[in-house]
CSV table of C-alpha atoms in Angstrom, one decimal:
chain,number,residue,atom,x,y,z
A,1,GLU,CA,42.1,-47.7,23.3
A,2,THR,CA,40.1,-49.6,25.6
A,3,GLY,CA,36.9,-49.3,24.2
A,4,VAL,CA,35.4,-46.9,26.5
A,5,THR,CA,35.4,-43.3,25.7
A,6,GLN,CA,34.5,-40.5,28.5
A,7,THR,CA,34.2,-36.9,27.9
A,8,PRO,CA,35.3,-34.8,29.5
A,9,ARG,CA,38.6,-35.7,30.7
A,10,HIS,CA,39.1,-33.0,33.1
A,11,LEU,CA,36.3,-30.7,34.5
A,12,VAL,CA,35.8,-27.8,36.8
A,13,MET,CA,32.7,-26.3,38.1
A,14,GLY,CA,31.5,-24.5,40.7
A,15,MET,CA,28.8,-25.5,43.2
A,16,THR,CA,26.1,-24.1,42.1
A,17,ASN,CA,27.1,-25.2,38.3
A,18,LYS,CA,25.1,-28.3,36.1
A,19,LYS,CA,27.6,-30.4,34.3
A,20,SER,CA,27.5,-33.5,32.5
A,21,LEU,CA,30.3,-36.2,32.4
A,22,LYS,CA,29.4,-38.8,29.0
A,23,CYS,CA,30.6,-41.9,28.6
A,24,GLU,CA,30.2,-44.4,25.4
A,25,GLN,CA,31.7,-47.9,24.9
A,26,HIS,CA,32.3,-49.5,21.4
A,27,LEU,CA,32.4,-52.9,22.8
A,28,GLY,CA,28.7,-54.3,22.2
A,29,HIS,CA,28.4,-54.4,25.9
A,30,ASN,CA,25.3,-54.5,27.8
A,31,ALA,CA,25.8,-54.0,31.3
A,32,MET,CA,27.6,-50.1,32.0
A,33,TYR,CA,28.8,-48.5,35.5
A,34,TRP,CA,30.0,-45.6,36.8
A,35,TYR,CA,32.4,-45.7,39.8
A,36,LYS,CA,34.2,-42.8,41.8
A,37,GLN,CA,37.7,-43.0,42.7
A,38,SER,CA,38.4,-40.4,45.2
A,39,ALA,CA,42.2,-40.2,46.9
A,40,LYS,CA,43.3,-43.3,49.2
A,41,LYS,CA,40.1,-44.7,49.1
A,42,PRO,CA,38.7,-48.0,47.8
A,43,LEU,CA,36.9,-47.7,44.3
A,44,GLU,CA,32.9,-47.1,45.5
A,45,LEU,CA,30.2,-48.1,42.5
A,46,MET,CA,27.9,-45.5,42.4
A,47,PHE,CA,25.3,-46.8,39.4
A,48,VAL,CA,25.0,-50.1,37.6
A,49,TYR,CA,22.8,-50.2,34.5
A,50,ASN,CA,21.8,-53.5,32.7
A,51,PHE,CA,19.8,-53.4,29.6
A,52,LYS,CA,19.5,-49.8,30.2
A,53,GLU,CA,17.5,-50.3,33.1
A,54,GLN,CA,19.2,-49.1,36.5
A,55,THR,CA,19.9,-52.1,38.6
A,56,GLU,CA,22.1,-50.9,41.4
A,57,ASN,CA,21.9,-47.1,43.1
A,58,ASN,CA,25.0,-47.6,46.0
A,59,SER,CA,23.4,-44.9,48.0
A,60,VAL,CA,24.6,-41.9,46.1
A,61,PRO,CA,23.3,-38.3,46.3
A,62,SER,CA,20.7,-37.1,44.4
A,63,ARG,CA,22.8,-34.3,43.3
A,64,PHE,CA,24.1,-37.3,41.0
A,65,SER,CA,21.7,-38.3,38.6
A,66,PRO,CA,22.6,-41.0,35.9
A,67,GLU,CA,21.1,-41.6,32.2
A,68,CYS,CA,21.4,-44.2,30.4
A,69,PRO,CA,19.7,-43.9,26.9
A,70,ASN,CA,21.0,-47.0,25.3
A,71,SER,CA,23.1,-49.6,26.2
A,72,SER,CA,26.0,-48.0,24.5
A,73,HIS,CA,25.9,-44.5,26.4
A,74,LEU,CA,25.7,-43.7,30.1
A,75,PHE,CA,25.5,-40.3,31.7
A,76,LEU,CA,26.3,-38.8,35.2
A,77,HIS,CA,24.6,-35.6,35.5
A,78,LEU,CA,26.0,-33.1,38.2
A,79,HIS,CA,24.2,-30.5,40.3
A,80,THR,CA,25.0,-28.2,43.3
A,81,LEU,CA,28.1,-30.8,43.9
A,82,GLN,CA,30.0,-30.0,47.1
A,83,PRO,CA,34.2,-30.2,46.9
A,84,GLU,CA,34.3,-33.3,48.4
A,85,ASP,CA,32.7,-35.1,45.2
A,86,SER,CA,35.9,-33.6,43.4
A,87,ALA,CA,37.2,-37.0,42.0
A,88,LEU,CA,37.9,-39.3,39.4
A,89,TYR,CA,34.7,-40.7,38.2
A,90,LEU,CA,35.3,-44.1,35.8
A,91,CYS,CA,32.7,-44.9,33.7
A,92,ALA,CA,33.2,-49.0,32.9
A,93,SER,CA,31.0,-51.5,30.9
A,94,SER,CA,31.1,-55.8,31.0
A,95,PRO,CA,29.4,-58.2,28.4
A,96,GLN,CA,26.0,-59.2,30.0
A,97,GLY,CA,24.6,-58.1,33.0
A,98,TRP,CA,25.7,-59.4,36.3
A,99,GLN,CA,25.8,-63.3,36.2
A,100,PRO,CA,27.0,-65.0,39.6
A,101,GLN,CA,30.0,-67.2,39.2
A,102,MET,CA,30.1,-66.4,35.4
A,103,GLY,CA,33.4,-64.3,35.9
A,104,ASN,CA,32.2,-60.8,35.4
A,105,THR,CA,35.0,-58.8,33.7
A,106,ILE,CA,35.0,-54.9,33.8
A,107,TYR,CA,36.4,-52.7,31.2
A,108,PHE,CA,37.0,-49.1,32.8
A,109,GLY,CA,37.4,-46.2,30.6
A,110,GLU,CA,40.0,-43.6,31.1
A,111,GLY,CA,38.0,-41.4,33.8
A,112,SER,CA,37.0,-38.1,34.0
A,113,TRP,CA,38.5,-35.5,36.6
A,114,LEU,CA,35.9,-33.4,38.5
A,115,THR,CA,37.2,-30.6,40.3
A,116,VAL,CA,34.0,-28.5,42.4
A,117,VAL,CA,35.2,-25.0,43.6
B,1,SER,CA,32.0,-52.0,53.9
B,2,GLN,CA,35.4,-53.0,51.8
B,3,GLN,CA,35.9,-56.3,50.8
B,4,GLY,CA,39.6,-56.7,49.5
B,5,GLU,CA,42.4,-55.1,51.2
B,6,GLU,CA,45.8,-55.2,49.4
B,7,ASP,CA,49.2,-55.4,51.2
B,8,PRO,CA,51.8,-53.2,51.4
B,9,GLN,CA,50.1,-50.3,50.6
B,10,ALA,CA,53.0,-49.2,48.6
B,11,LEU,CA,56.1,-51.0,47.5
B,12,SER,CA,59.4,-50.0,45.7
B,13,ILE,CA,61.7,-52.1,44.3
B,14,GLN,CA,64.6,-52.2,41.3
B,15,GLU,CA,63.9,-53.1,37.7
B,16,GLY,CA,64.3,-57.1,37.6
B,17,GLU,CA,63.6,-57.9,40.8
B,18,ASN,CA,59.7,-59.8,41.9
B,19,ALA,CA,57.2,-57.8,43.0
B,20,THR,CA,54.3,-59.8,45.3
B,21,MET,CA,51.3,-58.2,46.4
B,22,ASN,CA,48.8,-59.4,48.7
B,23,CYS,CA,45.1,-58.9,49.1
B,24,SER,CA,42.6,-60.4,51.9
B,25,TYR,CA,38.6,-60.4,52.0
B,26,LYS,CA,35.7,-61.3,54.2
B,27,THR,CA,33.1,-63.2,52.8
B,28,SER,CA,33.3,-66.2,50.3
B,29,ILE,CA,33.8,-65.1,46.8
B,30,ASN,CA,32.7,-66.8,43.1
B,31,ASN,CA,36.3,-65.5,42.0
B,32,LEU,CA,38.9,-63.1,42.0
B,33,GLN,CA,40.5,-60.5,39.8
B,34,TRP,CA,43.2,-58.2,39.5
B,35,TYR,CA,43.5,-55.1,37.9
B,36,ARG,CA,46.1,-52.3,37.0
B,37,GLN,CA,45.7,-48.6,37.1
B,38,ASN,CA,48.6,-46.3,36.0
B,39,SER,CA,48.5,-42.7,37.2
B,40,GLY,CA,45.2,-40.9,36.5
B,41,ARG,CA,44.0,-43.4,33.5
B,42,GLY,CA,41.3,-46.1,33.9
B,43,LEU,CA,41.9,-49.9,35.4
B,44,VAL,CA,42.5,-52.6,33.3
B,45,HIS,CA,42.0,-56.1,34.1
B,46,LEU,CA,45.1,-58.4,34.3
B,47,ILE,CA,43.7,-61.7,35.6
B,48,LEU,CA,41.1,-63.8,37.1
B,49,ILE,CA,40.6,-66.6,39.1
B,50,ARG,CA,38.0,-68.9,40.3
B,51,SER,CA,37.3,-70.3,43.5
B,52,ASN,CA,38.2,-73.8,42.6
B,53,GLU,CA,41.2,-72.8,41.2
B,54,ARG,CA,44.4,-72.0,43.3
B,55,GLU,CA,47.1,-70.4,40.9
B,56,LYS,CA,46.9,-69.0,37.4
B,57,HIS,CA,49.8,-68.0,35.6
B,58,SER,CA,50.2,-65.4,32.3
B,59,GLY,CA,53.0,-64.0,31.0
B,60,ARG,CA,55.3,-62.2,34.1
B,61,LEU,CA,52.5,-62.5,36.1
B,62,ARG,CA,51.4,-65.0,38.9
B,63,VAL,CA,48.2,-65.4,40.8
B,64,THR,CA,47.6,-67.6,44.0
B,65,LEU,CA,44.4,-68.1,45.9
B,66,ASP,CA,43.4,-69.3,49.2
B,67,THR,CA,40.0,-69.8,50.0
B,68,SER,CA,40.4,-71.1,53.4
B,69,LYS,CA,42.8,-68.5,54.1
B,70,LYS,CA,40.4,-65.7,52.0
B,71,SER,CA,43.7,-64.6,50.5
B,72,SER,CA,45.1,-64.1,47.2
B,73,SER,CA,48.4,-62.8,46.0
B,74,LEU,CA,49.6,-61.3,42.8
B,75,LEU,CA,53.1,-61.9,41.7
B,76,ILE,CA,55.3,-60.1,39.1
B,77,THR,CA,58.0,-61.2,37.5
B,78,ALA,CA,61.5,-59.8,36.5
B,79,SER,CA,60.0,-56.4,36.8
B,80,ARG,CA,60.1,-53.5,34.3
B,81,ALA,CA,59.9,-49.3,35.0
B,82,ALA,CA,56.6,-49.9,33.0
B,83,ASP,CA,55.0,-52.2,35.6
B,84,THR,CA,54.8,-48.9,37.7
B,85,ALA,CA,51.1,-48.3,38.7
B,86,SER,CA,48.6,-49.3,41.5
B,87,TYR,CA,47.0,-52.5,41.8
B,88,PHE,CA,43.9,-53.5,42.8
B,89,CYS,CA,42.0,-56.7,43.7
B,90,ALA,CA,38.3,-56.9,43.2
B,91,THR,CA,36.2,-60.1,44.6
B,92,ASP,CA,32.9,-61.1,43.2
B,93,GLN,CA,31.1,-62.5,46.1
B,94,GLU,CA,29.5,-65.4,46.5
B,95,TYR,CA,25.9,-63.7,47.3
B,96,GLY,CA,26.5,-60.3,45.5
B,97,ASN,CA,26.2,-58.7,42.1
B,98,LYS,CA,29.1,-56.5,41.9
B,99,LEU,CA,32.6,-56.2,41.6
B,100,VAL,CA,34.5,-54.8,45.0
B,101,PHE,CA,37.5,-53.2,44.7
B,102,GLY,CA,40.4,-53.0,47.3
B,103,ALA,CA,42.4,-49.8,48.2
B,104,GLY,CA,45.2,-50.9,46.1
B,105,THR,CA,49.1,-51.4,46.3
B,106,ILE,CA,51.3,-48.6,44.8
B,107,LEU,CA,54.4,-50.3,43.2
B,108,ARG,CA,57.2,-48.2,41.9
B,109,VAL,CA,59.6,-49.9,40.0
B,110,LYS,CA,62.9,-48.1,40.0
B,111,SER,CA,65.5,-48.2,37.0
């Protein structure tokens, strides 16, 4: 149990579907992240939220739409995805917003495996 | 662009042997972290070393950092089958606002 819970763990969706990934953290953290992990590629940061405000959008296509209603919950809304979007999507959190030189340790959830068919 | 690059990409050893993984990076950093990922699971933080530190220990883990060479190594001593996982370095860049992860080293420990 990592303190960061992601649902669903596995999702198969068609290219015209709309679905959402959900993340909840029970650690009292104030920053939350979405990462994408594809086979044989480095982990890609997608979005960062600090105190519910989006502070980073790493040039992510608009078919991925994040939502952060409060510091404990983070969603990733998916619409008209492509097969190359199939990957492991990892949610993470950290105690505070990014603080240079402070040692920002990130706590990850177990991930949501997404397959786009 | 990718900051940390791990070497080797894959490593297979016998139980009881030591495993060494290396990470190189390009820009100045505040600190460097190592994470572990079991197959298909999330990443777990192992250890953090700050830019003014040269070596750090945690249990069977030893991390070194050489800022002049922009490189770090992770040593796992007396490896166990349960150490089988992917290991990632992540750099906290000096003028950045995020952790940047490398592609990882896949470690397999055979019993």
